[in-house]
Coordinates of N, CA and C in Angstrom, one line a residue:
Chain A
X1 N 106.8 124.8 71.2 CA 107.6 124.3 72.3 C 109.0 123.9 71.8
X2 N 109.2 123.6 70.5 CA 110.5 123.3 70.0 C 111.4 124.5 70.1
X3 N 110.8 125.8 70.0 CA 111.6 127.0 70.2 C 112.2 127.0 71.6
X4 N 111.4 126.7 72.6 CA 111.9 126.7 74.0 C 113.0 125.7 74.1
X5 N 112.8 124.6 73.6 CA 113.8 123.5 73.7 C 115.1 124.0 73.0
X6 N 115.0 124.6 71.9 CA 116.1 125.1 71.1 C 116.9 126.1 72.0
X7 N 116.1 127.0 72.6 CA 116.8 128.0 73.4 C 117.5 127.4 74.6
X8 N 117.0 126.4 75.2 CA 117.6 125.7 76.3 C 119.0 125.1 75.8
X9 N 118.9 124.5 74.6 CA 120.1 123.8 74.1 C 121.1 124.9 73.7
X10 N 120.7 126.1 73.3 CA 121.6 127.1 72.9 C 122.3 127.6 74.2
X11 N 121.6 127.8 75.3 CA 122.2 128.2 76.5 C 123.2 127.2 77.0
X12 N 122.8 126.0 76.8 CA 123.8 124.9 77.2 C 125.0 125.0 76.4
X13 N 124.9 125.2 75.1 CA 126.1 125.2 74.3 C 127.0 126.4 74.6
X14 N 126.3 127.5 75.0 CA 127.1 128.7 75.4 C 127.6 128.7 76.8
X15 N 127.3 127.6 77.5 CA 127.8 127.5 78.9 C 127.1 128.3 79.9
X16 N 125.9 128.9 79.5 CA 125.2 129.7 80.5 C 124.5 128.8 81.6
X17 N 124.2 127.6 81.2 CA 123.6 126.6 82.1 C 124.4 125.3 82.1
X18 N 124.3 124.5 83.1 CA 124.9 123.2 83.1 C 124.0 122.2 82.5
X19 N 124.6 121.0 82.2 CA 123.8 120.0 81.6 C 122.6 119.5 82.5
X20 N 122.9 119.5 83.8 CA 121.9 119.1 84.8 C 120.7 120.1 84.8
X21 N 121.0 121.4 84.7 CA 120.0 122.4 84.7 C 119.2 122.3 83.4
X22 N 119.9 122.1 82.3 CA 119.2 121.9 81.0 C 118.2 120.7 81.0
X23 N 118.7 119.7 81.7 CA 117.8 118.5 81.7 C 116.6 118.8 82.5
X24 N 116.7 119.5 83.6 CA 115.5 119.9 84.4 C 114.6 120.8 83.7
X25 N 115.2 121.7 83.0 CA 114.4 122.7 82.2 C 113.5 122.0 81.2
X26 N 114.2 121.0 80.5 CA 113.5 120.3 79.5 C 112.4 119.4 80.1
X27 N 112.6 118.9 81.3 CA 111.6 118.1 82.0 C 110.4 119.0 82.4
X28 N 110.7 120.2 82.8 CA 109.7 121.1 83.2 C 108.9 121.5 81.9
X29 N 109.6 121.6 80.8 CA 108.9 121.9 79.5 C 108.0 120.8 79.1
X30 N 108.4 119.6 79.4 CA 107.5 118.4 79.1 C 106.3 118.4 79.9
X31 N 106.5 118.8 81.2 CA 105.3 118.8 82.1 C 104.3 119.9 81.7
X32 N 104.8 121.0 81.2 CA 103.9 122.0 80.7 C 103.2 121.6 79.5
X33 N 103.9 120.8 78.6 CA 103.2 120.2 77.5 C 102.1 119.3 77.9
X34 N 102.2 118.6 78.9 CA 101.1 117.7 79.4 C 100.0 118.5 79.8
X35 N 100.2 119.7 80.4 CA 99.1 120.6 80.8 C 98.4 121.1 79.6
X36 N 99.1 121.5 78.6 CA 98.5 122.0 77.4 C 97.7 120.9 76.7
X37 N 98.2 119.7 76.7 CA 97.6 118.6 76.0 C 96.3 118.2 76.7
X38 N 96.2 118.4 78.0 CA 95.0 118.0 78.7 C 94.0 119.1 78.8
X39 N 94.3 120.2 78.2 CA 93.4 121.3 78.2 C 93.9 122.4 79.1
X40 N 93.6 123.7 78.7 CA 94.2 124.8 79.4 C 93.5 125.0 80.8
X41 N 92.4 124.3 81.0 CA 91.8 124.4 82.3 C 92.4 123.6 83.4
X42 N 93.4 122.8 83.1 CA 94.0 122.0 84.1 C 94.8 122.8 85.0
X43 N 94.8 122.6 86.3 CA 95.6 123.3 87.3 C 96.9 122.7 87.3
X44 N 97.8 123.4 88.0 CA 99.2 122.9 88.1 C 99.2 121.5 88.9
X45 N 98.3 121.4 89.8 CA 98.3 120.1 90.6 C 97.8 119.0 89.6
X46 N 96.8 119.3 88.8 CA 96.4 118.3 87.8 C 97.5 117.9 86.9
X47 N 98.3 118.9 86.5 CA 99.4 118.6 85.5 C 100.4 117.6 86.2
X48 N 100.7 117.9 87.5 CA 101.6 117.1 88.2 C 101.1 115.7 88.4
X49 N 99.7 115.6 88.6 CA 99.1 114.3 88.8 C 99.3 113.4 87.6
X50 N 99.2 114.0 86.4 CA 99.3 113.2 85.2 C 100.8 112.9 84.9
X51 N 101.7 113.6 85.4 CA 103.1 113.4 85.2 C 103.7 112.7 86.4
X52 N 104.1 111.4 86.2 CA 104.6 110.7 87.3 C 106.2 110.8 87.3
X53 N 106.7 111.2 88.3 CA 108.2 111.3 88.4 C 108.8 109.9 88.4
X54 N 109.9 109.8 87.7 CA 110.5 108.5 87.5 C 111.7 108.3 88.4
X55 N 112.4 109.3 88.8 CA 113.6 109.2 89.6 C 113.6 110.2 90.7
X56 N 114.3 109.8 91.8 CA 114.6 110.8 92.8 C 116.1 111.0 92.7
X57 N 116.5 112.2 92.6 CA 118.0 112.6 92.4 C 118.5 113.2 93.7
X58 N 119.6 112.8 94.1 CA 120.3 113.4 95.3 C 121.7 113.8 94.8
X59 N 122.0 115.1 94.9 CA 123.3 115.6 94.5 C 124.0 116.2 95.8
X60 N 125.1 115.8 96.1 CA 125.9 116.3 97.2 C 127.2 116.9 96.6
X61 N 127.5 118.1 97.0 CA 128.6 118.8 96.6 C 129.4 119.4 97.8
X62 N 130.5 118.8 98.0 CA 131.3 119.3 99.2 C 132.6 119.8 98.7
X63 N 133.0 121.0 99.2 CA 134.2 121.6 98.7 C 135.5 121.1 99.5
X64 N 135.2 120.4 100.6 CA 136.2 119.8 101.4 C 137.3 120.8 101.7
X65 N 136.9 122.0 102.1 CA 137.9 123.0 102.4 C 138.8 122.7 103.6
X66 N 138.3 121.8 104.5 CA 139.0 121.5 105.7 C 140.1 120.6 105.5
X67 N 140.2 119.9 104.3 CA 141.3 119.0 104.1 C 142.0 119.3 102.9
X68 N 143.2 119.9 103.0 CA 143.9 120.3 101.8 C 144.5 119.2 100.9
X69 N 144.5 118.0 101.5 CA 145.0 116.8 100.8 C 144.0 116.1 99.9
X70 N 142.7 116.6 100.1 CA 141.7 116.0 99.3 C 140.9 117.0 98.6
X71 N 140.5 116.7 97.3 CA 139.7 117.6 96.5 C 138.3 117.6 96.9
X72 N 137.5 118.4 96.2 CA 136.0 118.4 96.4 C 135.4 117.0 96.2
X73 N 134.4 116.8 96.9 CA 133.7 115.5 96.8 C 132.3 115.7 96.2
X74 N 132.0 115.0 95.1 CA 130.7 115.1 94.5 C 130.0 113.7 94.5
X75 N 128.8 113.7 94.9 CA 128.0 112.5 94.9 C 126.8 112.7 94.1
X76 N 126.5 111.8 93.2 CA 125.3 111.9 92.4 C 124.6 110.6 92.5
X77 N 123.4 110.6 93.0 CA 122.6 109.4 93.2 C 121.3 109.5 92.5
X78 N 120.9 108.5 91.8 CA 119.6 108.5 91.1 C 118.9 107.2 91.5
X79 N 117.8 107.4 92.1 CA 117.0 106.2 92.6 C 115.7 106.2 91.9
X80 N 115.3 105.1 91.4 CA 114.0 105.0 90.7 C 112.8 105.2 91.7
X81 N 111.8 105.9 91.3 CA 110.7 106.1 92.2 C 109.9 104.9 92.5
X82 N 110.0 103.9 91.5 CA 109.4 102.6 91.7 C 109.9 102.0 93.0
X83 N 111.2 102.1 93.3 CA 111.7 101.5 94.5 C 111.1 102.2 95.7
X84 N 111.0 103.5 95.7 CA 110.4 104.2 96.9 C 109.0 103.8 97.1
X85 N 108.2 103.7 96.0 CA 106.8 103.4 96.1 C 106.7 102.0 96.6
X86 N 107.5 101.1 96.2 CA 107.4 99.7 96.7 C 107.9 99.7 98.2
X87 N 108.8 100.5 98.6 CA 109.2 100.6 100.0 C 108.1 101.1 100.9
X88 N 107.3 102.0 100.4 CA 106.2 102.5 101.2 C 105.2 101.4 101.5
X89 N 105.0 100.5 100.5 CA 104.1 99.4 100.6 C 104.6 98.4 101.7
X90 N 105.8 98.5 102.1 CA 106.3 97.6 103.1 C 105.5 97.8 104.4
X91 N 105.1 99.0 104.7 CA 104.4 99.3 106.0 C 103.1 98.4 106.0
X92 N 102.6 98.1 104.9 CA 101.4 97.2 104.9 C 101.6 95.8 105.3
X93 N 102.9 95.4 105.3 CA 103.3 94.1 105.7 C 103.6 93.9 107.1
X94 N 103.6 95.0 107.9 CA 103.9 94.9 109.3 C 102.7 94.2 109.9
X95 N 102.9 93.1 110.7 CA 101.8 92.4 111.4 C 101.0 93.4 112.3
X96 N 99.7 93.2 112.4 CA 98.9 94.1 113.2 C 99.4 94.2 114.6
X97 N 99.7 93.1 115.2 CA 100.2 93.2 116.6 C 101.5 93.9 116.8
X98 N 102.4 93.8 115.8 CA 103.6 94.5 115.9 C 103.4 96.0 115.6
X99 N 102.5 96.3 114.7 CA 102.2 97.7 114.4 C 101.6 98.4 115.6
X100 N 100.7 97.7 116.4 CA 100.2 98.3 117.6 C 101.3 98.6 118.6
X101 N 102.2 97.6 118.7 CA 103.3 97.9 119.7 C 104.2 99.1 119.3
X102 N 104.4 99.2 118.0 CA 105.2 100.3 117.5 C 104.5 101.6 117.7
X103 N 103.2 101.6 117.4 CA 102.4 102.9 117.6 C 102.4 103.3 119.1
X104 N 102.2 102.3 119.9 CA 102.2 102.6 121.4 C 103.5 103.1 121.8
X105 N 104.6 102.5 121.4 CA 105.9 103.0 121.7 C 106.1 104.5 121.3
X106 N 105.7 104.7 120.1 CA 105.8 106.1 119.5 C 105.0 107.1 120.4
X107 N 103.8 106.7 120.7 CA 102.9 107.6 121.5 C 103.5 107.8 122.9
X108 N 104.1 106.8 123.5 CA 104.7 107.0 124.8 C 105.9 108.0 124.8
X109 N 106.5 108.1 123.6 CA 107.6 109.1 123.4 C 107.2 110.4 122.9
X110 N 105.9 110.6 122.9 CA 105.3 111.8 122.4 C 105.3 112.0 120.9
X111 N 105.3 111.0 120.2 CA 105.3 111.1 118.7 C 103.9 110.6 118.3
X112 N 103.0 111.5 117.9 CA 101.7 111.1 117.5 C 101.7 110.6 116.1
X113 N 102.2 109.4 115.9 CA 102.3 108.9 114.5 C 101.7 107.5 114.5
X114 N 101.0 107.3 113.4 CA 100.3 106.0 113.2 C 100.8 105.3 111.9
X115 N 101.5 104.2 112.1 CA 102.1 103.5 110.9 C 101.0 103.1 109.9
X116 N 99.8 102.8 110.4 CA 98.8 102.3 109.4 C 98.3 103.4 108.5
X117 N 98.7 104.7 108.8 CA 98.2 105.8 108.0 C 99.2 106.1 106.8
X118 N 100.3 105.4 106.8 CA 101.2 105.6 105.7 C 100.7 104.9 104.4
X119 N 100.5 105.6 103.4 CA 100.0 105.1 102.2 C 100.9 105.5 101.0
X120 N 100.8 104.7 99.9 CA 101.6 105.2 98.7 C 101.2 106.6 98.2
X121 N 99.9 107.0 98.5 CA 99.5 108.3 98.1 C 100.3 109.4 98.9
X122 N 100.6 109.1 100.1 CA 101.4 110.0 100.9 C 102.7 110.3 100.2
X123 N 103.3 109.3 99.6 CA 104.6 109.5 98.9 C 104.4 110.4 97.7
X124 N 103.3 110.2 97.0 CA 103.0 111.0 95.8 C 102.8 112.4 96.2
X125 N 102.1 112.7 97.3 CA 101.9 114.0 97.7 C 103.2 114.7 98.1
X126 N 104.0 113.9 98.8 CA 105.4 114.4 99.2 C 106.2 114.8 98.0
X127 N 106.1 113.9 97.0 CA 106.9 114.2 95.7 C 106.4 115.4 95.0
X128 N 105.0 115.5 95.0 CA 104.5 116.7 94.3 C 104.9 118.0 95.0
X129 N 105.0 118.0 96.3 CA 105.4 119.2 97.0 C 106.9 119.4 97.0
X130 N 107.6 118.4 96.7 CA 109.1 118.5 96.6 C 109.5 119.0 95.3
X131 N 109.4 120.3 95.1 CA 109.8 120.8 93.8 C 111.3 120.7 93.6
X132 N 112.0 121.3 94.5 CA 113.5 121.1 94.6 C 113.9 121.5 96.0
X133 N 114.6 120.7 96.7 CA 115.1 120.9 98.0 C 116.6 121.1 98.0
X134 N 117.0 122.2 98.5 CA 118.5 122.5 98.6 C 118.8 122.7 100.0
X135 N 119.8 122.0 100.5 CA 120.2 122.2 101.9 C 121.7 122.6 101.9
X136 N 122.0 123.7 102.5 CA 123.4 124.2 102.6 C 123.9 123.8 104.0
X137 N 124.9 123.1 104.1 CA 125.5 122.7 105.4 C 126.9 123.3 105.5
X138 N 127.1 124.0 106.6 CA 128.4 124.5 106.9 C 129.0 123.7 108.0
X139 N 130.1 123.0 107.7 CA 130.7 122.1 108.7 C 131.9 122.9 109.3
X140 N 131.8 123.1 110.6 CA 132.9 123.8 111.3 C 134.1 122.9 111.5
X141 N 135.2 123.3 110.9 CA 136.4 122.4 110.9 C 137.2 122.8 112.1
X142 N 137.5 121.9 113.0 CA 138.1 122.2 114.3 C 139.6 122.4 114.2
X143 N 140.3 122.0 113.1 CA 141.7 122.1 113.1 C 142.1 123.4 112.5
X144 N 141.2 124.3 112.3 CA 141.5 125.7 111.9 C 141.8 125.8 110.4
X145 N 141.3 124.8 109.7 CA 141.6 124.9 108.2 C 140.4 125.5 107.5
X146 N 139.5 126.1 108.2 CA 138.4 126.7 107.5 C 137.2 125.8 107.5
X147 N 136.0 126.4 107.3 CA 134.8 125.7 107.3 C 134.6 125.0 105.9
X148 N 134.0 123.8 106.0 CA 133.6 123.1 104.8 C 132.2 123.3 104.5
X149 N 131.9 123.6 103.2 CA 130.6 123.8 102.8 C 130.1 122.7 102.0
X150 N 128.9 122.2 102.4 CA 128.3 121.1 101.7 C 126.9 121.5 101.2
X151 N 126.7 121.2 100.0 CA 125.4 121.6 99.4 C 124.7 120.3 99.0
X152 N 123.5 120.1 99.5 CA 122.7 118.9 99.1 C 121.5 119.3 98.4
X153 N 121.3 118.7 97.2 CA 120.1 119.0 96.4 C 119.3 117.7 96.2
X154 N 118.0 117.8 96.5 CA 117.1 116.7 96.4 C 116.0 117.1 95.5
X155 N 115.7 116.4 94.4 CA 114.6 116.7 93.5 C 114.2 115.5 92.7
X156 N 113.1 115.6 92.1 CA 112.5 114.5 91.4 C 112.5 114.9 89.9
X157 N 112.6 113.9 89.1 CA 112.6 114.1 87.6 C 111.9 112.9 86.9
Chain B
X1 N 110.6 95.0 85.6 CA 111.6 93.9 85.3 C 112.8 94.0 86.2
X2 N 113.2 92.8 86.6 CA 114.3 92.7 87.6 C 115.6 93.2 87.0
X3 N 116.5 93.7 87.8 CA 117.8 94.1 87.2 C 118.6 92.8 86.7
X4 N 119.2 93.0 85.6 CA 119.9 91.9 84.9 C 121.4 92.1 84.9
X5 N 121.9 93.3 84.9 CA 123.3 93.5 84.8 C 123.7 94.7 85.7
X6 N 124.8 94.5 86.4 CA 125.4 95.6 87.2 C 126.7 96.0 86.6
X7 N 126.9 97.3 86.6 CA 128.1 97.9 86.0 C 128.8 98.7 87.1
X8 N 130.1 98.3 87.3 CA 130.9 99.1 88.3 C 132.1 99.6 87.5
X9 N 132.3 100.9 87.5 CA 133.5 101.4 86.8 C 134.2 102.4 87.8
X10 N 135.5 102.4 87.7 CA 136.2 103.4 88.5 C 137.4 103.9 87.7
X11 N 137.7 105.1 88.1 CA 138.8 105.8 87.4 C 139.6 106.6 88.4
X12 N 140.9 106.5 88.3 CA 141.8 107.3 89.2 C 142.4 108.5 88.4
X13 N 142.3 109.6 89.1 CA 142.9 110.8 88.5 C 144.3 111.0 89.0
X14 N 145.2 111.7 88.3 CA 144.9 112.3 87.0 C 145.4 111.5 85.8
X15 N 145.7 110.3 86.1 CA 146.2 109.5 85.0 C 145.1 108.9 84.1
X16 N 143.9 109.1 84.6 CA 142.7 108.7 83.8 C 142.7 107.2 83.4
X17 N 143.2 106.4 84.3 CA 143.1 104.9 84.0 C 141.7 104.5 84.5
X18 N 140.9 103.9 83.7 CA 139.6 103.5 84.0 C 139.4 102.0 83.9
X19 N 138.6 101.5 84.8 CA 138.3 100.1 84.8 C 136.8 99.9 84.8
X20 N 136.3 99.0 84.1 CA 134.9 98.7 84.1 C 134.6 97.2 84.3
X21 N 133.7 96.9 85.2 CA 133.3 95.6 85.5 C 131.8 95.3 85.3
X22 N 131.5 94.4 84.4 CA 130.1 94.1 84.2 C 129.8 92.8 85.0
X23 N 128.8 93.0 85.8 CA 128.4 91.9 86.7 C 127.1 91.3 86.2
X24 N 127.1 90.0 85.7 CA 125.8 89.4 85.2 C 124.9 89.0 86.3
X25 N 124.1 89.9 86.7 CA 123.2 89.6 87.9 C 122.2 88.5 87.6
X26 N 121.8 88.4 86.3 CA 120.8 87.3 85.9 C 121.3 86.0 86.3
X27 N 122.7 85.8 86.2 CA 123.2 84.5 86.6 C 123.1 84.3 88.1
X28 N 123.2 85.3 88.8 CA 123.1 85.2 90.3 C 121.6 84.8 90.6
X29 N 120.7 85.4 89.9 CA 119.3 85.1 90.2 C 119.0 83.6 89.9
X30 N 119.6 83.1 88.8 CA 119.4 81.7 88.4 C 120.0 80.8 89.5
X31 N 121.1 81.2 90.1 CA 121.7 80.4 91.1 C 120.9 80.4 92.4
X32 N 120.3 81.6 92.7 CA 119.5 81.7 93.9 C 118.1 81.1 93.8
X33 N 117.6 80.9 92.6 CA 116.2 80.5 92.4 C 115.9 79.2 93.2
X34 N 116.8 78.1 93.1 CA 116.4 76.9 93.9 C 116.2 77.2 95.4
X35 N 117.1 78.0 96.0 CA 117.0 78.4 97.4 C 115.7 79.1 97.7
X36 N 115.3 80.0 96.8 CA 114.1 80.8 97.0 C 112.9 79.8 96.9
X37 N 112.9 78.9 96.0 CA 111.8 77.9 95.9 C 111.7 77.1 97.1
X38 N 112.8 76.7 97.7 CA 112.8 75.9 98.9 C 112.3 76.8 100.1
X39 N 112.6 78.1 100.1 CA 112.2 78.9 101.2 C 110.7 79.4 101.1
X40 N 110.1 79.3 99.9 CA 108.8 79.8 99.8 C 107.8 79.2 100.7
X41 N 107.7 77.9 100.9 CA 106.7 77.4 101.8 C 106.9 77.9 103.3
X42 N 108.1 78.1 103.7 CA 108.4 78.6 105.0 C 107.9 80.0 105.1
X43 N 108.2 80.8 104.1 CA 107.8 82.2 104.1 C 106.2 82.3 104.1
X44 N 105.6 81.4 103.4 CA 104.1 81.4 103.4 C 103.6 81.1 104.8
X45 N 104.2 80.2 105.4 CA 103.8 79.8 106.8 C 104.0 81.0 107.7
X46 N 105.1 81.6 107.6 CA 105.4 82.8 108.5 C 104.4 83.9 108.3
X47 N 104.1 84.1 107.0 CA 103.1 85.2 106.7 C 101.7 84.8 107.3
X48 N 101.3 83.6 107.1 CA 100.0 83.2 107.7 C 100.0 83.3 109.2
X49 N 101.1 82.9 109.8 CA 101.1 83.0 111.3 C 101.1 84.5 111.7
X50 N 101.7 85.4 111.0 CA 101.8 86.8 111.3 C 100.5 87.5 110.8
X51 N 99.6 86.8 110.2 CA 98.4 87.4 109.6 C 98.7 88.5 108.6
X52 N 99.6 88.1 107.7 CA 100.0 89.0 106.6 C 99.7 88.2 105.3
X53 N 99.1 88.9 104.4 CA 98.8 88.3 103.1 C 100.1 87.9 102.4
X54 N 100.3 86.6 102.2 CA 101.6 86.2 101.6 C 101.8 86.7 100.2
X55 N 100.6 86.7 99.4 CA 100.8 87.2 98.0 C 101.1 88.7 98.0
X56 N 100.5 89.4 98.9 CA 100.8 90.9 98.9 C 102.3 91.0 99.3
X57 N 102.8 90.2 100.3 CA 104.2 90.3 100.7 C 105.1 90.0 99.5
X58 N 104.7 88.9 98.8 CA 105.6 88.6 97.6 C 105.6 89.7 96.6
X59 N 104.4 90.3 96.3 CA 104.3 91.4 95.3 C 105.1 92.6 95.8
X60 N 105.1 92.9 97.1 CA 105.9 94.0 97.6 C 107.4 93.8 97.5
X61 N 107.8 92.6 97.9 CA 109.2 92.3 97.8 C 109.7 92.3 96.3
X62 N 108.8 91.8 95.5 CA 109.2 91.8 94.0 C 109.3 93.2 93.5
X63 N 108.4 94.1 94.0 CA 108.4 95.5 93.5 C 109.7 96.1 94.0
X64 N 110.1 95.8 95.2 CA 111.4 96.4 95.7 C 112.6 95.9 94.9
X65 N 112.5 94.6 94.6 CA 113.6 93.9 93.9 C 113.7 94.5 92.5
X66 N 112.5 94.7 91.8 CA 112.5 95.2 90.5 C 112.8 96.7 90.5
X67 N 112.6 97.4 91.6 CA 112.8 98.8 91.6 C 114.2 99.3 91.6
X68 N 115.1 98.3 91.9 CA 116.5 98.7 91.9 C 117.1 98.9 90.5
X69 N 116.3 98.6 89.5 CA 116.7 98.8 88.1 C 116.8 100.2 87.8
X70 N 117.8 100.6 87.0 CA 118.0 102.0 86.7 C 118.6 102.9 87.8
X71 N 119.1 102.2 88.9 CA 119.8 102.9 89.9 C 121.1 103.3 89.5
X72 N 121.5 104.6 89.8 CA 122.8 105.2 89.4 C 123.4 105.8 90.5
X73 N 124.6 105.4 90.9 CA 125.4 106.0 92.0 C 126.7 106.4 91.5
X74 N 127.1 107.7 91.7 CA 128.4 108.2 91.2 C 129.0 109.0 92.3
X75 N 130.3 108.7 92.6 CA 131.0 109.3 93.7 C 132.4 109.8 93.1
X76 N 132.6 111.0 93.3 CA 133.9 111.6 92.8 C 134.5 112.4 93.9
X77 N 135.7 112.0 94.4 CA 136.4 112.7 95.5 C 137.6 113.4 95.0
X78 N 137.7 113.6 93.7 CA 138.9 114.3 93.2 C 140.1 113.4 92.9
X79 N 140.2 112.3 93.6 CA 141.2 111.4 93.3 C 140.8 110.2 92.5
X80 N 139.5 109.8 92.7 CA 139.0 108.7 92.0 C 137.5 108.9 91.8
X81 N 137.0 108.3 90.7 CA 135.6 108.3 90.4 C 135.1 106.9 90.4
X82 N 134.0 106.7 91.1 CA 133.4 105.4 91.2 C 132.0 105.5 90.7
X83 N 131.6 104.6 89.8 CA 130.3 104.7 89.2 C 129.6 103.3 89.3
X84 N 128.4 103.3 89.8 CA 127.7 102.0 90.0 C 126.4 102.2 89.3
X85 N 126.1 101.3 88.4 CA 124.8 101.3 87.7 C 124.2 99.9 87.7
X86 N 122.9 99.9 87.9 CA 122.2 98.7 87.9 C 121.2 98.7 86.7
X87 N 121.4 97.9 85.8 CA 120.6 97.9 84.5 C 119.5 96.8 84.5

């Protein structure tokens, strides 16, 4: 596995990949090491279960083509997964009578959602399925200066 | 562990002047501690009235509070770079 890591660092030094991509490749390499260490019979799901993601990353890249007076905007946010897990547990603090009111209001609006069903395990399942999410947004600029392209990337590491 | 220090840094392009401000959050927690201790009995009472486990509520809020550590926010609009870190 040191050979793989060396190749990643070589590509980074040659400019073939960015530092961000190198970091994600190395993280993926570490996850595959966990699979090998736990035995070759482990499935990909099992490997992900033993590897707990530590951060949620959100990258926003806007070229700001619609405004010639302003350059591209880049946003980089890293949120600890511990914060999200603790936030999910907040649903357990909702008083039962308030929860029933909320569920009833949701059902009246055609949303078959039950707040009591939200568990921290749901967040882990969502994170496991969230390999990498990329959203391309084209903003139509009305003053005729061209469309603005915004790319949003959401992933866990 | 709860966040102890906040770092705010900003830089203006293209002259590359950068400023960094270290915020000692631990001092803020020390200042807020007496108020939290005074509010604890009231919070317990509210939790009991609402039929919510007060210890679970405290553990959840503590988890949220501690979860802010290692948060990193960086915004670059081409004219200025703002970086906020919670350590």
